[in-house]
Amino acid sequence: MSPSRFTTLSVASLLTLAALVPSSWASLDCNEVLTGGVKFNFGELGAPHIVHWTQEDSINHEQKNWNFTVDLCQNLKRPKGANKNEWCNHGTRVCAIREEVDTTGSRNATITPIDIAGNYATSNGRQLEEKFERLRNSKSNADTGKEGVRIELHGGRWPADKADGTNQRAIIEMVCDPERTGLEGDEKDNGEHEEDGEDNESRRLRTKDVSGKCEDSDKSLRFCGYELEEPAKDKKVQTLRLEWRTKHACENVEDGSGSHWGFFTWFIIILFLATAAYLIFGSWLNYNRYGARGWDLLPHGDAIRDIPYILKDFGRKVVTSAQGSGNRGGYSAV
Ligand SMILES: *[C@@H]1O[C@H](CO)[C@@H](O)[C@H](O)[C@H]1NC(C)=O
Ligand SMILES: *[C@@H]1O[C@H](CO)[C@@H](O)[C@H](O)[C@H]1NC(C)=O
Ligand SMILES: *[C@@H]1O[C@H](CO)[C@@H](O)[C@H](O)[C@H]1NC(C)=O
């Protein structure tokens, strides 16, 4: 095999590797949600946002108060004042806090955190595995006429440490509404209201939810359900559904940043160049030193063994020449 053919082969295999790596390493980047050739930037919606849901169970005199906290841009941090066992595990992007209140008042309320979505690579190994679907490309009837992107996030399980726990997921429908930033009626995780959801009847009518599944609210981020679904046979997933109306889900929104390369693209390119340089240098070395041809050109074994000596040699040369010139410089100065 000629050196050039060998190089072509390695280039091909490196490119294959480069194509595989980012998808498994990268985690949801809210600045760059790419789907169906369209790019969305949800950077301005970063930070934890809360939606609430109350379940009444009058028969058992019980009420369940749910707080669902979402951050599209980074992992959630435990709010100040929350106990460790009352908050989701490290790596969570979507966290549910369930408070069970005994309406007769004979029992204290209990608080249970449930990981819905996140990266738990270091604990139970489950991953966010984010999926994006452009609503315009969706085959579902319910999506006709909708513009935006559906974000599906995984990784959660409850209980998290039990292999037979119930898998969780969050499906967040980012729907285009040119007149909303997405922060209308928003509630930060410290309970503060960012902007009051103004009661504007015309807007409410215009953006009224067609399916009627989501909570009736003028907030941009709305709760649409938390139910056990069966997306595939014998695969039950407790699914949190949210709808987020925002101009950032509109496809014509101007994004002045243009196309920029992400960190991983650069990382892969540098890795690739370094490997290519190593292979070419190694082959050249074999060719010159040992007159190697064909497979012998491969910079394995011998070349790798030689590298420390070559470097040492090189270093010694640099040092000697530096000292030499230094000395000469010293003499000429006198
Ligand atoms: C409820 O909580 C209080 C204080 O945390 C405790 O003193 C009390 O015993 C609890 N009551 C029950 C019924 O667990
Ligand atoms: C849910 O959120 C509300 C408002 O942010 C807060 O007052 C309440 O304590 C939260 N409940 C739990 C169980 O964390
Ligand atoms: C609703 O908002 C629009 C602009 O967003 C405004 O023109 C209109 O007057 C408002 N209507 C009411 C009833 O406040």
XYZ file of C-alpha atoms and ligand atoms in Angstrom:
376
model
C 0.000 0.000 0.000
C 1.384 3.398 -0.909
C 1.743 6.093 1.743
C -0.911 8.218 0.108
C -3.394 5.370 0.116
C -2.614 4.694 3.718
C -3.208 8.328 4.597
C -6.500 8.364 2.704
C -7.589 5.331 4.678
C -6.782 6.928 8.028
C -8.456 10.151 6.995
C -11.593 8.214 6.153
C -11.610 6.358 9.454
C -10.889 9.526 11.421
C -13.745 11.332 9.739
C -16.042 8.450 10.615
C -14.899 8.722 14.216
C -15.372 12.481 14.189
C -18.915 12.013 12.945
C -19.727 9.608 15.756
C -18.131 11.396 18.667
C -20.054 14.687 19.072
C -23.504 13.093 19.219
C -22.561 10.993 22.211
C -20.474 13.622 24.002
C -22.414 16.800 23.500
C -25.212 17.739 25.817
C -28.182 19.912 24.935
C -26.892 23.261 23.719
C -29.758 25.719 24.076
C -28.028 28.232 21.798
C -28.035 25.885 18.911
C -30.956 23.561 18.522
C -30.669 22.212 15.008
C -33.414 20.262 13.361
C -34.621 19.777 9.825
C -32.069 22.321 8.624
C -33.422 25.042 10.925
C -31.522 26.499 13.855
C -33.186 27.759 17.001
C -31.526 29.761 19.757
C -33.124 29.475 23.178
C -30.238 31.086 25.044
C -32.461 33.872 26.340
C -34.765 31.334 27.963
C -31.945 29.900 30.058
C -32.306 29.797 33.870
C -34.670 27.676 35.911
C -38.376 28.171 35.208
C -41.187 26.670 37.270
C -44.654 25.402 36.430
C -47.136 24.120 38.992
C -49.780 21.463 39.041
C -52.214 20.535 41.788
C -53.845 17.124 42.033
C -56.772 16.795 44.396
C -57.677 13.431 45.824
C -60.748 14.098 47.962
C -61.361 10.393 48.654
C -58.020 9.973 50.389
C -58.089 13.507 51.760
C -54.883 14.192 50.009
C -53.553 16.912 47.780
C -50.450 16.692 45.649
C -48.683 19.906 44.794
C -46.198 19.576 42.005
C -43.441 21.981 41.060
C -41.709 21.243 37.792
C -38.465 23.155 37.231
C -36.844 23.340 33.795
C -33.588 24.795 32.580
C -32.884 24.336 28.885
C -29.377 25.743 29.130
C -27.706 24.158 32.114
C -28.070 21.689 34.930
C -30.294 22.775 37.802
C -28.740 23.793 41.077
C -30.346 23.070 44.389
C -32.174 26.226 45.505
C -31.030 27.827 48.722
C -32.904 26.419 51.664
C -33.857 23.157 49.948
C -32.735 19.998 51.676
C -30.513 17.611 49.778
C -33.128 14.858 49.938
C -35.783 17.287 48.744
C -34.097 18.096 45.446
C -33.245 16.187 42.269
C -29.944 14.436 41.669
C -26.877 16.130 40.237
C -27.113 16.553 36.461
C -30.860 17.240 36.341
C -32.326 19.582 33.693
C -35.963 18.934 34.461
C -36.910 18.298 38.076
C -40.269 17.501 39.658
C -40.918 18.160 43.337
C -44.015 16.472 44.696
C -45.500 17.666 47.938
C -48.151 15.410 49.446
C -50.422 17.241 51.839
C -52.883 15.484 54.113
C -55.946 17.700 53.961
C -57.222 16.480 57.354
C -54.011 17.802 58.855
C -53.159 14.625 60.789
C -49.969 13.903 58.864
C -47.086 16.170 57.954
C -46.580 16.936 54.293
C -43.951 14.820 52.536
C -41.714 16.101 49.787
C -40.426 13.812 47.043
C -38.025 14.889 44.280
C -38.315 13.072 40.951
C -35.615 13.334 38.278
C -37.395 13.788 34.970
C -34.525 14.488 32.609
C -30.800 15.006 32.880
C -27.388 13.511 32.452
C -26.609 10.911 35.061
C -23.564 9.393 33.378
C -21.653 9.205 36.651
C -24.488 7.855 38.804
C -26.890 5.449 37.116
C -25.479 5.952 33.618
C -28.660 7.319 32.062
C -28.408 10.156 29.555
C -30.345 13.190 28.394
C -30.502 11.797 24.823
C -32.147 14.939 23.563
C -34.284 14.694 20.442
C -35.561 17.573 18.362
C -38.418 17.595 15.910
C -39.331 20.533 13.751
C -43.088 20.990 14.148
C -43.481 21.802 10.450
C -41.970 18.432 9.576
C -44.113 16.573 12.060
C -46.484 13.968 10.660
C -48.852 14.362 13.577
C -52.191 16.044 12.836
C -52.045 17.965 16.076
C -49.011 19.838 14.777
C -50.543 21.130 11.554
C -50.042 24.840 11.271
C -47.639 24.955 14.195
C -44.210 26.474 13.918
C -41.418 25.614 16.285
C -39.605 22.606 17.644
C -40.427 19.759 19.976
C -37.669 18.981 22.446
C -37.657 15.560 24.037
C -35.393 14.981 27.039
C -34.687 11.717 28.816
C -32.509 10.297 31.547
C -34.820 10.502 34.545
C -36.038 7.484 36.482
C -37.969 7.195 39.693
C -36.723 5.926 42.015
C -33.413 6.873 40.409
C -31.393 4.146 42.109
C -33.791 1.306 41.238
C -33.270 -0.459 37.927
C -37.006 -1.212 37.799
C -37.962 2.385 38.507
C -40.333 4.238 36.184
C -38.564 5.972 33.323
C -39.297 9.638 32.984
C -39.083 12.096 30.119
C -40.004 15.672 29.312
C -41.511 16.776 26.038
C -41.312 20.524 25.652
C -43.073 22.009 22.691
C -41.453 25.299 21.752
C -44.183 27.082 19.775
C -43.671 30.213 17.713
C -45.434 33.319 18.989
C -43.815 36.460 17.551
C -45.250 38.641 20.328
C -43.867 36.714 23.268
C -40.337 36.659 24.580
C -41.203 33.472 26.433
C -40.810 35.019 29.875
C -44.374 36.304 30.262
C -45.704 35.216 33.632
C -42.404 33.584 34.343
C -41.532 32.378 37.785
C -37.922 32.028 38.807
C -36.933 29.297 41.212
C -36.800 31.797 44.074
C -40.549 32.288 43.663
C -40.186 35.782 42.226
C -42.379 36.788 39.344
C -40.389 38.199 36.495
C -43.191 39.806 34.573
C -46.882 39.599 35.342
C -48.890 37.599 32.865
C -51.034 40.448 31.653
C -54.653 39.625 31.171
C -54.965 40.639 27.567
C -58.084 39.054 26.150
C -57.143 39.531 22.504
C -53.856 37.773 22.993
C -55.459 35.016 24.986
C -58.000 34.364 22.227
C -55.429 34.465 19.472
C -53.120 31.969 21.133
C -55.811 29.803 22.650
C -54.662 26.236 22.820
C -56.445 24.212 20.139
C -56.123 20.824 21.778
C -57.196 22.256 25.136
C -54.782 19.966 26.920
C -52.584 22.616 28.444
C -53.485 24.589 31.540
C -55.610 27.640 30.822
C -53.119 30.368 31.502
C -51.633 33.340 29.760
C -48.137 32.437 30.895
C -45.722 31.638 28.118
C -44.624 28.388 29.730
C -47.563 26.125 30.452
C -48.105 22.741 32.000
C -49.825 20.255 29.690
C -49.717 16.986 31.570
C -47.722 14.458 33.526
C -48.954 11.013 32.628
C -47.764 7.489 32.137
C -47.444 7.023 28.380
C -46.531 3.997 26.319
C -44.567 5.255 23.287
C -43.601 1.672 22.388
C -45.084 -1.639 23.442
C -44.104 -2.551 27.016
C -42.126 0.645 27.383
C -43.899 2.866 29.823
C -42.594 6.372 30.369
C -43.959 8.929 32.772
C -44.105 11.968 30.508
C -44.109 15.615 31.472
C -45.536 17.746 28.685
C -44.930 21.468 28.560
C -45.710 24.121 26.011
C -43.508 27.174 25.696
C -44.755 29.999 23.498
C -41.943 32.260 22.401
C -40.618 34.261 19.473
C -37.411 32.250 19.726
C -39.314 29.285 18.299
C -40.134 31.224 15.130
C -38.153 30.122 12.125
C -37.642 33.565 10.648
C -36.162 35.064 13.791
C -32.957 36.924 13.057
C -29.880 35.490 14.630
C -27.023 37.897 14.108
C -24.387 35.453 15.238
C -24.271 33.731 11.851
C -22.794 30.284 11.608
C -20.172 29.698 14.217
C -18.335 26.536 15.008
C -18.908 24.869 18.317
C -16.201 23.761 20.667
C -16.485 20.132 19.558
C -15.995 20.958 15.913
C -12.743 22.679 16.788
C -11.742 19.920 19.142
C -12.262 17.282 16.439
C -10.397 19.323 13.831
C -7.399 19.814 16.115
C -7.435 16.151 17.103
C -7.625 15.215 13.450
C -4.758 17.509 12.432
C -2.585 16.277 15.285
C -3.217 12.654 14.319
C -2.583 13.381 10.649
C 0.682 15.177 11.504
C 1.730 12.242 13.656
C 0.975 9.721 10.915
C 2.715 11.719 8.213
C 5.747 12.403 10.377
C 5.891 8.753 11.424
C 5.662 7.482 7.866
C 8.322 9.934 6.742
C 10.581 8.747 9.552
C 10.154 5.090 8.629
C 10.700 5.880 4.982
C 13.935 7.784 5.572
C 15.458 5.848 8.416
C 14.624 2.295 7.510
C 13.708 2.656 3.874
C 10.370 1.182 4.804
C 7.716 0.619 2.143
C 4.047 -0.335 2.271
C 2.818 -1.455 5.665
C 6.194 -0.858 7.279
C 5.547 2.840 6.866
C 2.946 2.648 9.622
C 4.262 4.704 12.522
C 3.616 1.962 15.066
C 5.882 0.112 17.444
C 9.298 1.330 16.369
C 8.329 4.922 15.772
C 6.441 5.180 19.052
C 9.415 3.679 20.890
C 11.710 6.135 19.204
C 9.743 9.282 19.963
C 11.119 9.854 23.499
C 14.692 9.544 22.177
C 13.963 11.813 19.255
C 12.469 14.370 21.597
C 15.386 14.002 24.001
C 17.794 14.397 21.094
C 15.914 17.385 19.850
C 15.744 18.921 23.320
C 19.451 18.392 23.859
C 20.204 20.034 20.516
C 18.014 23.014 21.376
C 19.639 23.343 24.800
C 23.195 23.042 23.424
C 22.593 25.540 20.657
C 20.916 27.930 23.079
C 23.831 27.614 25.499
C 26.271 27.940 22.609
C 24.729 31.132 21.301
C 24.325 32.381 24.894
C 28.039 31.880 25.498
C 28.990 33.475 22.263
C 26.674 36.362 23.076
C 28.416 36.658 26.473
C 31.853 36.818 24.895
C 30.922 39.328 22.212
C 29.419 41.606 24.860
C 32.714 41.771 26.741
C -44.515 16.883 61.982
O -43.300 17.643 61.998
C -43.000 18.199 63.260
C -41.763 19.086 63.139
O -40.980 18.731 62.022
C -42.794 17.076 64.280
O -42.502 17.626 65.545
C -44.040 16.239 64.336
O -43.839 15.147 65.201
C -44.443 15.736 62.964
N -45.735 15.097 63.048
C -45.978 13.886 62.514
C -47.373 13.376 62.652
O -45.123 13.246 61.904
C -43.201 25.171 44.783
O -42.992 26.483 44.292
C -43.557 27.490 45.097
C -43.331 28.820 44.405
O -42.150 28.855 43.724
C -42.918 27.450 46.478
O -43.477 28.428 47.305
C -43.131 26.077 47.074
O -42.460 25.985 48.315
C -42.632 25.010 46.158
N -42.978 23.720 46.691
C -42.076 22.789 46.941
C -42.594 21.519 47.482
O -40.878 22.952 46.706
C -53.707 43.804 24.148
O -52.390 44.005 23.663
C -52.297 44.669 22.435
C -50.851 44.723 22.047
O -50.137 43.638 22.544
C -52.913 46.089 22.573
O -52.873 46.745 21.319
C -54.345 45.987 23.050
O -54.855 47.266 23.291
C -54.401 45.164 24.334
N -55.798 44.982 24.724
C -56.211 45.132 25.964
C -57.652 44.885 26.172
O -55.461 45.445 26.883
